[in-house]
């Protein structure tokens, strides 16, 4: 079973900031929070990973509160090409299997 | 740097036939994983290689599935004989030996069993 809970879908307009929140109430001390993006007919693609506080890269930001029971992926100024399924996963560093949930389908329109 | 590649991109076979899927991981990645998505379901883990050894094959559905990774480079996943319920998209992923769990996925092989 997936260890995370996230919205099934979200809609947005181009240029808006999109925040997708993920719940992981049973996250373990060794777990990292990782987000993947998947376009149709492609494999999942790593976006960002964090353990606590805030992580930012050229694609997104990840906000993790102190209790680590949830996290928020923030996509600034989305475009049509950001339409995809976004998966939130929690995993340890041991290189184990990823457990995917249903993900959040983000639809960006003009 | 080349990414994970998979062959073929799409395969259509009849029930009872054999199909072999191939995955070429990113060069230097010791970890290789197979996943699949059956229609309408989540992506599910099948197995994990560390170099040529099977580290975890708890997700393999039954003994009709055979995965190999001879020499610790590319991997094959054979389905013999194929059944209708094997239809889906098979993804391969790879990661470095001491990565922070980041796995790099290939584009997948869509398998259709008629």
Tab-separated table of C-alpha atoms in Angstrom, chain B residues 1-69:
chain	number	residue	atom	x	y	z
B	1	UNK	CA	24.627	11.015	-20.498
B	2	UNK	CA	22.209	8.509	-22.000
B	3	UNK	CA	19.166	7.673	-19.943
B	4	UNK	CA	17.513	4.359	-19.292
B	5	UNK	CA	16.407	2.742	-22.519
B	6	UNK	CA	13.876	-0.003	-23.067
B	7	UNK	CA	13.080	-2.207	-26.015
B	8	UNK	CA	10.644	-2.670	-27.589
B	9	UNK	CA	8.441	0.357	-27.021
B	10	UNK	CA	5.350	-1.680	-27.770
B	11	UNK	CA	4.732	-5.393	-28.189
B	12	UNK	CA	1.525	-7.118	-29.212
B	13	UNK	CA	1.388	-10.879	-28.765
B	14	UNK	CA	-1.190	-13.585	-28.456
B	15	UNK	CA	-2.005	-15.417	-25.280
B	16	UNK	CA	0.397	-18.282	-24.764
B	17	UNK	CA	3.287	-16.688	-26.617
B	18	UNK	CA	6.575	-15.611	-25.120
B	19	UNK	CA	7.856	-12.065	-24.953
B	20	UNK	CA	11.196	-10.709	-23.781
B	21	UNK	CA	11.594	-7.120	-22.695
B	22	UNK	CA	14.979	-5.483	-22.480
B	23	UNK	CA	16.260	-2.678	-20.304
B	24	UNK	CA	19.571	-0.856	-20.573
B	25	UNK	CA	20.245	1.128	-17.412
B	26	UNK	CA	22.328	4.260	-17.096
B	27	UNK	CA	25.977	3.301	-17.347
B	28	UNK	CA	27.502	2.697	-13.939
B	29	UNK	CA	24.214	2.191	-12.129
B	30	UNK	CA	24.379	-0.931	-10.008
B	31	UNK	CA	20.695	-0.929	-9.107
B	32	UNK	CA	18.133	-1.938	-11.690
B	33	UNK	CA	14.402	-2.184	-11.041
B	34	UNK	CA	11.414	-3.453	-12.947
B	35	UNK	CA	7.936	-2.049	-12.387
B	36	UNK	CA	4.688	-2.407	-14.239
B	37	UNK	CA	1.371	-0.664	-14.507
B	38	UNK	CA	-1.633	-2.751	-15.336
B	39	UNK	CA	-4.580	-0.869	-16.853
B	40	UNK	CA	-6.236	1.370	-14.290
B	41	UNK	CA	-3.876	0.438	-11.478
B	42	UNK	CA	-0.908	2.017	-9.787
B	43	UNK	CA	2.677	1.411	-10.811
B	44	UNK	CA	3.804	-1.707	-8.973
B	45	UNK	CA	7.295	-2.923	-8.131
B	46	UNK	CA	8.378	-6.251	-9.626
B	47	UNK	CA	11.999	-6.781	-8.692
B	48	UNK	CA	15.349	-5.204	-7.916
B	49	UNK	CA	18.830	-6.181	-9.076
B	50	UNK	CA	22.050	-5.090	-7.475
B	51	UNK	CA	24.548	-5.720	-10.212
B	52	UNK	CA	23.738	-9.237	-11.400
B	53	UNK	CA	22.102	-10.414	-8.181
B	54	UNK	CA	18.404	-10.323	-7.403
B	55	UNK	CA	18.074	-8.223	-4.272
B	56	UNK	CA	14.302	-8.320	-4.015
B	57	UNK	CA	11.869	-10.164	-6.255
B	58	UNK	CA	8.871	-9.963	-3.955
B	59	UNK	CA	6.792	-8.201	-6.584
B	60	UNK	CA	7.068	-10.836	-9.292
B	61	UNK	CA	3.497	-12.016	-9.891
B	62	UNK	CA	4.204	-15.679	-10.663
B	63	UNK	CA	6.714	-18.083	-12.170
B	64	UNK	CA	5.761	-17.129	-15.712
B	65	UNK	CA	7.990	-14.101	-15.227
B	66	UNK	CA	11.769	-14.504	-15.401
B	67	UNK	CA	14.200	-11.632	-15.027
B	68	UNK	CA	17.903	-11.805	-15.677
B	69	UNK	CA	20.801	-9.416	-15.550
